[in-house]
Structure formats: structure tokens, C-alpha cells
Tab-separated table of C-alpha atoms in Angstrom:
chain	number	residue	atom	x	y	z
A	1	MET	CA	-0.016	-0.004	-0.032
A	2	LEU	CA	2.849	2.350	0.901
A	3	LYS	CA	4.503	1.802	-2.485
A	4	LEU	CA	1.290	2.253	-4.388
A	5	VAL	CA	0.315	5.398	-2.545
A	6	SER	CA	3.874	6.721	-3.047
A	7	PHE	CA	3.729	6.131	-6.780
A	8	GLY	CA	0.285	7.695	-6.831
A	9	GLY	CA	1.750	10.790	-5.075
A	10	GLY	CA	4.526	10.965	-7.665
A	11	VAL	CA	1.976	10.751	-10.529
A	12	ALA	CA	-0.034	13.530	-8.886
A	13	ALA	CA	3.129	15.659	-8.463
A	14	PHE	CA	4.195	15.269	-12.067
A	15	SER	CA	0.687	15.907	-13.383
A	16	PHE	CA	0.386	18.989	-11.189
A	17	ALA	CA	3.849	20.272	-12.340
A	18	ALA	CA	2.865	19.901	-16.016
A	19	ASN	CA	-0.410	21.709	-15.568
A	20	PHE	CA	1.111	24.429	-13.472
A	21	LEU	CA	3.665	25.152	-16.184
A	22	LEU	CA	0.825	25.215	-18.814
A	23	ALA	CA	-1.354	27.513	-16.672
A	24	ARG	CA	1.573	29.864	-15.920
A	25	TYR	CA	3.156	30.175	-19.413
A	26	LEU	CA	0.388	29.553	-21.902
A	27	PRO	CA	-2.093	32.328	-22.721
A	28	THR	CA	-5.194	31.862	-20.521
A	29	SER	CA	-7.469	31.187	-23.571
A	30	ASP	CA	-5.004	28.581	-24.932
A	31	TYR	CA	-4.797	26.862	-21.586
A	32	GLY	CA	-8.623	26.884	-21.403
A	33	PHE	CA	-8.882	25.281	-24.875
A	34	PHE	CA	-6.241	22.666	-23.957
A	35	SER	CA	-8.195	21.767	-20.785
A	36	TRP	CA	-11.466	21.535	-22.796
A	37	CYS	CA	-9.752	18.966	-25.092
A	38	LEU	CA	-8.796	16.897	-21.985
A	39	PHE	CA	-12.466	16.913	-21.018
A	40	ILE	CA	-13.448	15.712	-24.489
A	41	SER	CA	-10.828	12.950	-24.423
A	42	GLN	CA	-12.507	11.694	-21.223
A	43	LEU	CA	-15.745	11.527	-23.062
A	44	PHE	CA	-14.069	9.397	-25.689
A	45	PHE	CA	-12.599	7.247	-22.988
A	46	VAL	CA	-16.013	6.518	-21.490
A	47	PHE	CA	-17.439	5.465	-24.865
A	48	SER	CA	-14.369	3.275	-25.689
A	49	ALA	CA	-14.254	1.675	-22.288
A	50	PHE	CA	-17.963	0.675	-22.480
A	51	GLY	CA	-18.182	0.457	-18.710
A	52	MET	CA	-15.325	-2.071	-18.372
A	53	ASP	CA	-13.225	0.309	-16.351
A	54	ARG	CA	-15.838	-0.331	-13.615
A	55	THR	CA	-16.475	-4.082	-14.144
A	56	LEU	CA	-13.357	-5.748	-15.642
A	57	VAL	CA	-11.496	-6.169	-12.358
A	58	PRO	CA	-14.399	-8.096	-10.736
A	59	ASP	CA	-14.873	-10.111	-13.972
A	60	LEU	CA	-11.172	-11.070	-14.065
A	61	VAL	CA	-11.193	-12.108	-10.400
A	62	GLN	CA	-14.294	-14.254	-10.900
A	63	SER	CA	-13.512	-15.605	-14.370
A	64	GLU	CA	-11.805	-18.950	-15.163
A	65	ASP	CA	-10.874	-18.057	-18.694
A	66	LYS	CA	-9.074	-14.700	-18.240
A	67	LYS	CA	-7.221	-14.691	-21.621
A	68	THR	CA	-10.418	-14.979	-23.690
A	69	LEU	CA	-12.024	-12.348	-21.453
A	70	ILE	CA	-9.163	-9.915	-22.117
A	71	SER	CA	-9.513	-10.683	-25.961
A	72	GLY	CA	-13.181	-9.856	-25.782
A	73	SER	CA	-12.608	-6.654	-23.820
A	74	LEU	CA	-10.003	-5.361	-26.305
A	75	LEU	CA	-12.312	-6.193	-29.222
A	76	LEU	CA	-15.154	-4.302	-27.503
A	77	ASN	CA	-12.793	-1.337	-26.984
A	78	LEU	CA	-11.988	-1.372	-30.695
A	79	VAL	CA	-15.635	-1.578	-31.777
A	80	ALA	CA	-16.967	1.068	-29.296
A	81	GLY	CA	-14.082	3.371	-30.065
A	82	SER	CA	-14.516	3.124	-33.874
A	83	ILE	CA	-18.233	3.941	-33.546
A	84	SER	CA	-17.757	6.906	-31.259
A	85	LEU	CA	-14.665	8.461	-32.852
A	86	PRO	CA	-16.376	10.063	-35.962
A	87	PRO	CA	-19.024	12.121	-34.114
A	88	ILE	CA	-16.473	13.249	-31.548
A	89	LEU	CA	-14.028	14.337	-34.232
A	90	TYR	CA	-16.777	16.253	-35.983
A	91	PHE	CA	-17.651	17.946	-32.694
A	92	ILE	CA	-14.162	19.050	-31.913
A	93	TRP	CA	-13.479	20.341	-35.449
A	94	ALA	CA	-16.679	22.314	-35.295
A	95	GLN	CA	-15.572	23.939	-32.057
A	96	SER	CA	-11.966	24.578	-33.140
A	97	GLU	CA	-11.202	28.046	-34.436
A	98	THR	CA	-7.878	27.276	-36.049
A	99	PHE	CA	-6.084	24.353	-37.660
A	100	SER	CA	-3.655	24.206	-34.722
A	101	GLN	CA	-6.602	23.771	-32.335
A	102	SER	CA	-7.908	20.937	-34.458
A	103	ILE	CA	-4.579	19.108	-34.411
A	104	THR	CA	-4.355	19.673	-30.617
A	105	ALA	CA	-7.853	18.240	-30.091
A	106	VAL	CA	-7.251	15.096	-32.240
A	107	ALA	CA	-3.938	14.327	-30.553
A	108	ILE	CA	-5.466	14.582	-27.162
A	109	VAL	CA	-8.611	12.612	-28.070
A	110	VAL	CA	-6.455	9.658	-29.322
A	111	THR	CA	-5.147	9.332	-25.845
A	112	GLY	CA	-8.698	8.355	-24.704
A	113	ILE	CA	-8.861	5.075	-26.580
A	114	LEU	CA	-5.313	4.130	-25.433
A	115	LEU	CA	-6.406	4.643	-21.844
A	116	ALA	CA	-9.593	2.597	-22.331
A	117	ALA	CA	-7.531	-0.304	-23.834
A	118	SER	CA	-4.766	-0.282	-21.262
A	119	PRO	CA	-4.170	-3.427	-19.162
A	120	LYS	CA	-4.806	-1.603	-15.880
A	121	ALA	CA	-7.476	-4.154	-14.891
A	122	VAL	CA	-5.031	-6.968	-15.563
A	123	TYR	CA	-2.556	-5.479	-13.025
A	124	ASP	CA	-5.324	-4.803	-10.466
A	125	ALA	CA	-6.838	-8.280	-10.684
A	126	SER	CA	-3.308	-9.833	-10.326
A	127	ARG	CA	-2.624	-7.512	-7.439
A	128	LYS	CA	0.334	-5.951	-9.402
A	129	MET	CA	-0.904	-2.424	-8.879
A	130	SER	CA	2.441	-1.007	-7.865
A	131	SER	CA	4.035	-2.255	-11.122
A	132	HIS	CA	1.442	-0.531	-13.201
A	133	ALA	CA	1.644	2.552	-11.058
A	134	SER	CA	5.389	2.744	-11.584
A	135	MET	CA	4.966	2.778	-15.363
A	136	ILE	CA	2.326	5.526	-15.103
A	137	LEU	CA	4.779	7.450	-12.856
A	138	ALA	CA	7.412	7.236	-15.624
A	139	GLU	CA	4.884	8.311	-18.262
A	140	LYS	CA	3.885	11.372	-16.249
A	141	GLY	CA	7.442	12.234	-15.477
A	142	ILE	CA	8.480	12.174	-19.188
A	143	TYR	CA	5.378	14.160	-20.088
A	144	MET	CA	6.200	16.803	-17.538
A	145	LEU	CA	9.713	17.232	-18.807
A	146	SER	CA	8.355	17.358	-22.436
A	147	VAL	CA	6.060	20.199	-21.359
A	148	ALA	CA	8.999	22.080	-19.864
A	149	VAL	CA	11.077	21.670	-23.022
A	150	VAL	CA	8.233	22.626	-25.398
A	151	LEU	CA	7.413	25.782	-23.400
A	152	PHE	CA	11.112	26.724	-23.462
A	153	LEU	CA	11.716	26.081	-27.194
A	154	ALA	CA	8.397	26.459	-29.101
A	155	GLU	CA	6.862	29.658	-30.217
A	156	PRO	CA	4.073	30.699	-27.799
A	157	GLU	CA	1.222	30.482	-30.448
A	158	HIS	CA	2.132	26.910	-31.292
A	159	ALA	CA	3.299	25.641	-27.953
A	160	PHE	CA	-0.020	23.903	-26.948
A	161	VAL	CA	0.035	21.944	-30.215
A	162	TRP	CA	3.515	20.359	-29.346
A	163	VAL	CA	2.298	19.804	-25.798
A	164	ALA	CA	-0.674	17.812	-27.145
A	165	VAL	CA	1.741	15.813	-29.414
A	166	ALA	CA	4.021	15.089	-26.433
A	167	LEU	CA	1.011	13.873	-24.407
A	168	CYS	CA	-0.056	11.519	-27.166
A	169	ALA	CA	3.545	10.227	-27.770
A	170	THR	CA	4.198	9.473	-24.088
A	171	ARG	CA	0.754	7.660	-23.790
A	172	VAL	CA	1.601	5.479	-26.864
A	173	VAL	CA	5.008	4.487	-25.344
A	174	SER	CA	3.380	3.854	-21.932
A	175	PHE	CA	0.605	1.723	-23.562
A	176	VAL	CA	3.201	-0.545	-25.283
A	177	MET	CA	5.251	-0.824	-22.103
A	178	GLN	CA	2.170	-1.754	-19.952
A	179	TRP	CA	1.121	-4.537	-22.265
A	180	SER	CA	4.655	-5.854	-22.615
A	181	LYS	CA	4.834	-6.424	-18.838
A	182	ALA	CA	1.257	-7.604	-18.365
A	183	THR	CA	0.756	-10.971	-16.645
A	184	ILE	CA	-2.288	-11.952	-18.667
A	185	TRP	CA	-2.263	-11.657	-22.483
A	186	PRO	CA	-5.264	-11.972	-24.893
A	187	GLY	CA	-5.851	-15.557	-26.001
A	188	GLY	CA	-8.379	-17.942	-27.534
A	189	SER	CA	-9.778	-18.036	-30.960
A	190	ILE	CA	-11.621	-15.295	-32.820
A	191	GLU	CA	-14.862	-17.113	-32.245
A	192	GLN	CA	-14.252	-17.273	-28.482
A	193	ALA	CA	-13.253	-13.596	-28.404
A	194	GLY	CA	-16.523	-12.762	-30.234
A	195	LYS	CA	-18.569	-14.702	-27.650
A	196	SER	CA	-16.659	-12.924	-24.935
A	197	LEU	CA	-17.408	-9.607	-26.551
A	198	ALA	CA	-21.069	-10.548	-26.706
A	199	GLY	CA	-21.114	-11.463	-23.036
A	200	LEU	CA	-19.323	-8.295	-22.020
A	201	PHE	CA	-21.709	-6.173	-24.093
A	202	GLN	CA	-24.714	-7.847	-22.468
A	203	ARG	CA	-23.338	-7.547	-18.910
A	204	ASN	CA	-21.965	-3.987	-19.288
A	205	PHE	CA	-24.696	-2.351	-21.298
A	206	LEU	CA	-26.531	-0.991	-18.255
A	207	VAL	CA	-23.177	-0.030	-16.732
A	208	PHE	CA	-22.168	1.700	-19.945
A	209	ILE	CA	-25.400	3.732	-20.047
A	210	ALA	CA	-24.814	4.578	-16.416
A	211	CYS	CA	-21.257	5.729	-17.222
A	212	CYS	CA	-22.593	8.003	-20.034
A	213	PHE	CA	-24.929	9.707	-17.505
A	214	SER	CA	-22.165	9.692	-14.882
A	215	VAL	CA	-19.832	11.553	-17.235
A	216	LEU	CA	-22.479	14.273	-17.532
A	217	ILE	CA	-21.868	14.989	-13.748
A	218	THR	CA	-18.238	16.087	-14.420
A	219	HIS	CA	-18.435	17.173	-18.033
A	220	ALA	CA	-21.852	18.769	-18.794
A	221	ALA	CA	-21.288	21.936	-16.711
A	222	PRO	CA	-17.696	22.654	-18.061
A	223	LEU	CA	-18.981	22.286	-21.626
A	224	ILE	CA	-21.816	24.698	-20.888
A	225	LEU	CA	-19.316	26.983	-19.210
A	226	LYS	CA	-17.033	27.185	-22.248
A	227	ASP	CA	-20.001	27.765	-24.468
A	228	GLN	CA	-21.444	30.561	-22.328
A	229	LEU	CA	-18.376	32.299	-20.884
A	230	GLY	CA	-15.541	31.282	-23.204
A	231	SER	CA	-12.081	29.681	-22.845
A	232	SER	CA	-10.796	32.015	-20.142
A	233	ALA	CA	-13.594	30.992	-17.773
A	234	MET	CA	-12.857	27.399	-18.709
A	235	ALA	CA	-9.279	27.993	-17.686
A	236	CYS	CA	-10.237	29.158	-14.209
A	237	TYR	CA	-12.446	26.079	-13.706
A	238	ALA	CA	-9.781	23.817	-15.205
A	239	ILE	CA	-6.931	24.945	-12.866
A	240	ALA	CA	-9.163	24.323	-9.876
A	241	PHE	CA	-10.126	20.932	-11.142
A	242	GLN	CA	-6.507	20.104	-11.859
A	243	PHE	CA	-5.676	20.623	-8.215
A	244	SER	CA	-8.460	18.261	-7.248
A	245	LEU	CA	-6.875	15.606	-9.481
A	246	LEU	CA	-4.243	15.297	-6.795
A	247	THR	CA	-6.987	14.117	-4.458
A	248	GLN	CA	-8.493	11.939	-7.149
A	249	LEU	CA	-5.218	10.201	-7.888
A	250	VAL	CA	-4.596	9.315	-4.257
A	251	ILE	CA	-8.166	8.029	-3.927
A	252	SER	CA	-8.015	6.042	-7.066
A	253	GLN	CA	-4.732	4.308	-6.004
A	254	THR	CA	-6.204	3.271	-2.623
A	255	THR	CA	-9.471	2.208	-4.265
A	256	ARG	CA	-7.519	-0.042	-6.622
A	257	LEU	CA	-6.251	-1.899	-3.600
A	258	GLU	CA	-9.798	-2.372	-2.341
A	259	ALA	CA	-11.437	-3.478	-5.663
A	260	PRO	CA	-10.265	-7.060	-5.737
A	261	THR	CA	-11.004	-7.468	-2.005
A	262	ILE	CA	-14.500	-6.208	-2.496
A	263	ALA	CA	-15.097	-8.537	-5.513
A	264	SER	CA	-13.887	-11.510	-3.467
A	265	ALA	CA	-15.821	-10.534	-0.299
A	266	VAL	CA	-19.085	-10.500	-2.191
A	267	LEU	CA	-18.605	-14.214	-3.083
A	268	ARG	CA	-17.956	-15.327	0.514
A	269	PRO	CA	-20.806	-16.401	2.743
A	270	GLU	CA	-19.990	-13.817	5.410
A	271	PRO	CA	-21.736	-10.598	6.457
A	272	ILE	CA	-20.698	-7.645	4.362
A	273	ARG	CA	-22.419	-4.623	5.877
A	274	PRO	CA	-19.731	-4.042	8.603
A	275	MET	CA	-17.125	-4.090	5.888
A	276	ILE	CA	-19.012	-1.518	3.925
A	277	TRP	CA	-19.249	0.899	6.790
A	278	LYS	CA	-15.601	0.481	7.712
A	279	MET	CA	-14.461	1.167	4.143
A	280	LEU	CA	-16.714	4.193	3.858
A	281	MET	CA	-15.436	5.741	7.043
A	282	HIS	CA	-11.786	5.102	6.213
A	283	SER	CA	-12.097	6.580	2.639
A	284	SER	CA	-13.966	9.582	3.952
A	285	LEU	CA	-11.234	10.485	6.440
A	286	VAL	CA	-8.471	10.005	3.830
A	287	SER	CA	-10.243	12.035	1.182
A	288	ALA	CA	-11.164	14.837	3.621
A	289	GLY	CA	-7.594	15.202	4.908
A	290	VAL	CA	-6.099	15.293	1.363
A	291	SER	CA	-8.842	17.671	0.080
A	292	ILE	CA	-8.288	20.169	2.878
A	293	ALA	CA	-4.514	20.233	2.458
A	294	ILE	CA	-4.858	20.603	-1.353
A	295	GLY	CA	-7.402	23.360	-0.845
A	296	ILE	CA	-4.992	25.437	1.232
A	297	VAL	CA	-1.970	24.809	-0.892
A	298	GLY	CA	-3.810	25.256	-4.102
A	299	SER	CA	-5.378	28.587	-3.090
A	300	LEU	CA	-1.887	29.908	-2.161
A	301	THR	CA	-0.359	28.666	-5.312
A	302	ILE	CA	-3.010	30.288	-7.544
A	303	TYR	CA	-2.830	33.547	-5.722
A	304	TYR	CA	0.925	33.963	-5.612
A	305	PHE	CA	2.226	32.090	-8.608
A	306	LEU	CA	-0.374	32.105	-11.381
A	307	PRO	CA	-1.700	34.971	-13.557
A	308	VAL	CA	-4.340	37.297	-12.102
A	309	ALA	CA	-6.753	36.068	-14.761
A	310	LEU	CA	-6.836	32.617	-12.975
A	311	HIS	CA	-7.558	34.038	-9.476
A	312	PRO	CA	-11.336	33.433	-9.812
A	313	GLY	CA	-10.354	29.776	-9.636
A	314	ILE	CA	-9.713	30.038	-5.860
A	315	PRO	CA	-13.389	29.818	-4.656
A	316	VAL	CA	-13.985	27.197	-7.302
A	317	LEU	CA	-11.173	25.100	-5.810
A	318	TRP	CA	-12.832	25.097	-2.325
A	319	VAL	CA	-16.183	23.971	-3.752
A	320	ILE	CA	-14.360	21.245	-5.669
A	321	SER	CA	-12.464	20.354	-2.512
A	322	ILE	CA	-15.813	19.548	-0.838
A	323	TRP	CA	-16.715	17.384	-3.781
A	324	SER	CA	-13.295	15.616	-3.549
A	325	THR	CA	-14.060	14.743	0.115
A	326	ALA	CA	-17.127	12.903	-1.086
A	327	LEU	CA	-15.193	11.210	-3.886
A	328	GLY	CA	-13.492	8.637	-1.618
A	329	PRO	CA	-16.681	6.986	-0.228
A	330	GLY	CA	-18.228	7.430	-3.634
A	331	ARG	CA	-15.601	5.352	-5.300
A	332	ILE	CA	-15.899	2.575	-2.623
A	333	VAL	CA	-19.678	2.399	-2.738
A	334	ASN	CA	-19.436	2.287	-6.557
A	335	GLN	CA	-17.204	-0.761	-6.367
A	336	PHE	CA	-19.756	-2.467	-4.061
A	337	THR	CA	-22.581	-1.553	-6.440
A	338	VAL	CA	-20.786	-3.110	-9.373
A	339	SER	CA	-19.506	-6.193	-7.532
A	340	MET	CA	-22.881	-7.014	-6.071
A	341	GLY	CA	-24.524	-6.782	-9.532
A	342	LEU	CA	-26.703	-3.767	-8.658
A	343	ASN	CA	-26.505	-2.515	-12.242
A	344	ARG	CA	-30.069	-1.248	-12.427
A	345	GLN	CA	-29.662	0.645	-9.198
A	346	TYR	CA	-26.335	2.097	-10.524
A	347	LEU	CA	-28.121	3.088	-13.748
A	348	ALA	CA	-30.970	4.788	-11.796
A	349	ALA	CA	-28.508	6.726	-9.600
A	350	THR	CA	-26.430	8.009	-12.473
A	351	ILE	CA	-29.404	8.927	-14.647
A	352	LEU	CA	-30.790	10.971	-11.844
A	353	SER	CA	-27.452	12.703	-11.237
A	354	GLY	CA	-26.806	13.283	-14.923
A	355	LEU	CA	-30.101	14.846	-15.460
A	356	ILE	CA	-29.638	17.107	-12.468
A	357	ALA	CA	-26.143	18.072	-13.792
A	358	VAL	CA	-27.583	19.113	-17.177
A	359	GLY	CA	-30.688	20.754	-15.744
A	360	LEU	CA	-28.950	22.797	-13.035
A	361	GLY	CA	-25.897	23.652	-15.144
A	362	TYR	CA	-27.352	26.441	-17.149
A	363	PHE	CA	-29.052	28.155	-14.157
A	364	LEU	CA	-26.066	27.852	-11.776
A	365	ILE	CA	-23.492	29.090	-14.308
A	366	GLN	CA	-25.785	32.061	-15.190
A	367	ALA	CA	-26.203	32.901	-11.591
A	368	PHE	CA	-22.745	32.217	-10.141
A	369	GLY	CA	-20.424	32.046	-13.138
A	370	VAL	CA	-17.467	29.725	-12.748
A	371	VAL	CA	-18.311	28.911	-9.121
A	372	GLY	CA	-21.695	27.723	-10.311
A	373	CYS	CA	-20.040	25.126	-12.464
A	374	ALA	CA	-18.387	23.681	-9.330
A	375	ILE	CA	-21.624	23.856	-7.348
A	376	ASN	CA	-23.313	21.875	-10.056
A	377	LEU	CA	-20.663	19.194	-9.900
A	378	LEU	CA	-21.049	18.886	-6.016
A	379	VAL	CA	-24.847	18.799	-5.954
A	380	SER	CA	-25.284	16.387	-8.813
A	381	HIS	CA	-22.604	14.006	-7.582
A	382	MET	CA	-23.839	13.954	-4.032
A	383	VAL	CA	-27.232	12.885	-5.204
A	384	GLY	CA	-25.643	9.938	-7.061
A	385	ILE	CA	-23.511	8.900	-4.154
A	386	MET	CA	-26.344	8.892	-1.628
A	387	THR	CA	-28.647	6.958	-3.983
A	388	GLN	CA	-25.956	4.269	-4.408
A	389	ILE	CA	-25.258	4.063	-0.674
A	390	THR	CA	-28.926	3.527	0.006
A	391	ALA	CA	-29.126	0.737	-2.619
A	392	VAL	CA	-25.944	-0.989	-1.434
A	393	LEU	CA	-26.785	-0.871	2.213
A	394	GLY	CA	-30.281	-2.176	1.505
A	395	ALA	CA	-28.943	-5.038	-0.593
A	396	ALA	CA	-26.260	-5.842	2.015
A	397	THR	CA	-28.741	-5.911	4.816
A	398	LYS	CA	-30.942	-8.400	2.921
A	399	ARG	CA	-27.913	-10.515	1.985
A	400	ASP	CA	-26.551	-10.606	5.609
A	401	GLU	CA	-30.032	-11.584	6.938
A	402	ASP	CA	-30.191	-14.415	4.423
A	403	ILE	CA	-26.742	-15.651	5.393
A	404	ALA	CA	-27.728	-15.530	9.116
A	405	LYS	CA	-30.901	-17.596	8.754
A	406	PRO	CA	-29.305	-21.094	8.297
A	407	ARG	CA	-26.985	-20.461	11.265
A	408	THR	CA	-30.005	-19.609	13.449
A	409	LEU	CA	-31.778	-22.808	12.492
A	410	GLU	CA	-28.737	-24.903	13.184
A	411	ALA	CA	-28.320	-23.276	16.575
């Protein structure tokens, strides 16, 4: 755990350093556009992953034919990515004002499908998380150095293009390295891979729909913000959100340790409700401590070291810090939701949250500007978390009562 969290901290530090350099030395509008492209690449990731970023670890832990499962997942990545790429490219080209912006957007979007097809789940299911984290650490370190070199050598008006190319290149190298060291490789015949794809599609369809609505929670308001207030406002929100990524990275690394444990615990004939409460409390304390520290450090950094145009991001950062505090227990309860097969409940929670995010986004941004974008994120996500907690605890209570019945009769 210490090794994994340390690597996660290093990844967070390199990511922060890269974004700090971009925010400090790029024009505010260019930094805002670059950040908008990163949001779009996350949309492409959601479509390409087809919900398998949430379900593949439990599937691998519980599957007997892991190689065929991996083949089916990669095939599904390819099909889903191929279908979703044309409309996304059309959208970004329509939003781009120059050819340089178009090239930047395409280079960043390509990283989305590479992220979706990475063997992260293989490492997690094999409990080799620290090995994978070390490769991500190297990727982020090289990218950070590339950003520094580009900003030093390139002309200011073309710097963000070369940064996007550097991001894409380092992601490609990292992708190849991750698969070369993976403990499980694709296997089986094409026919078996096709059957695996069909099974994954059927099992993940509701999860995929839920992920599409879930991404609205984090992405709907920023897209509305850019459309209504422009790239400069987007830059203020992006720098605050980038600080929260430090919290998200720490939380995601600790959640990776818990995912196989949760998937295995669901299969055992033992009460699970005490485990749920313990994990929720632990993750809440960790995420709260990290979020408060980052809120303080981030506010001081923005005020003293970044351009005045980005200072409106300080109150945004504190709202997002509150959201980050809820992110830890949210990730844990989401793992229980998926591992316990509560796909319909997960779908209902994300649909509700996604609709709230879209419905409130316009009004909150008009009323509060950039801060309204962060408030929208907090409110919509909290609704989804509380809905999932209610569903998981209800299912766990029923499960624990059913497990206890035979023991009572035997006694």
C-alpha cells in the first residue's frame, strides 16, 4: 500500500507540475482550450471503455478463462471506439477556431482510446498495482519534462500543439510498455473472443449507459461554461479541477487496492455490511484530509504564482475540495454496487445525477459564473452517491439476513 500510494503521489506531483507550467506560461485562452480538449478525451474514454473500467476487475477475479475475457474486452474497446470516434471528431473540429486547435484536439482525443484499452484491470486483478503505477509514474514524468522543453523552445502561439503531441506520444509508449509487462495476455480463438465480446456487451450495457450519464456529472457543466463564458472561464475552472486531480489520484490508487478485496468478499458467505461501513469511514477520512490540504496549498499557489486572470479559480477550488471529500466514499460504494450486481440501481442513480447536472448547469452558471459550475458538480454527484449508498446498504442488509438464517436454525 505504501509503495502504491507513493507512486500515486508521484503521478499527482508530475501531473500538477505539468499543468502548473501550462497555466503559468500559456495564454489563458489557450490553456482553457487545452483543458477543454482533455475533457473531451475523457468523453471518448467513456465510450471506448464501455463500462469495463468499472467491471473488468471483478470479472477477471471471478473468471476462469481470463485470456479470452481480455480478448473480448479489447475487441469491444475497438468496436466502441470506432463507432464513437467520428461524431467526436466532428464535434471538436466544429468547435476549433484554427487548424492548430484541431490538431491539438485530435492528438489529445487519441489518448482516450489508449487509456480505455490499457491493461490496468489486468494488473489490479493480479494485485500488481504497484508495477502498473510505476509505469504511469514514468509516463507522467516524461510528459512533464516534455512540457517544460516545449514551453522553453516552441513559439508561444504553437506551444499547446506540441504539448498535445508530447502527451499523445508518451501515452503510446506507456501503452506498449504496460502490455509488454502484463501478466495476462489476450488468448483464444476469434470465435471465443466474439462470444466474450457479446457477453461483455450484455453484462456491461446498463453499466455503460450509467457511465454515459455519470460523465455528465463532471463534463456537462464545463462544456456549458465554455459555451457561455468562453475559454478564459474554462481555464479558471480547469486549474481548480487540476488541483483536485491530486486528491482523485490518491483516492483512485487506494480504491484499486480495495477493488479485488470487494469483489472477493461479495462471493464469500460472510456478512458484508460491517465491511462496507468500515471502508466508507476510512475513505472519507483519507479524502477529507487530502482535500483540505490541497485546498489550502492550491489557493496559495493560484494567488501567488499564477496569472491574475486565474484568481477566480480560488473559490472554485474550495467547492471542488468539498466534492473531492465525497469522492472517496463514492468510489468505494461504486465498487460495491458493481461487484454486487446492482446494475439497475447504479443506472438509476447516474441517470438521476446526470439529469440534475444538465438541468442545473445552465442556471447555476448564469447565476454564479465559474463557481456555479463547481456547485453543479457537487450537488449532482452527491445525489448519485447517496442513492448508491442507499441501494448498497439495502442489498447488503438483505444478504446478511439471508446468510444468518441457516446459522440460526442450526443453533
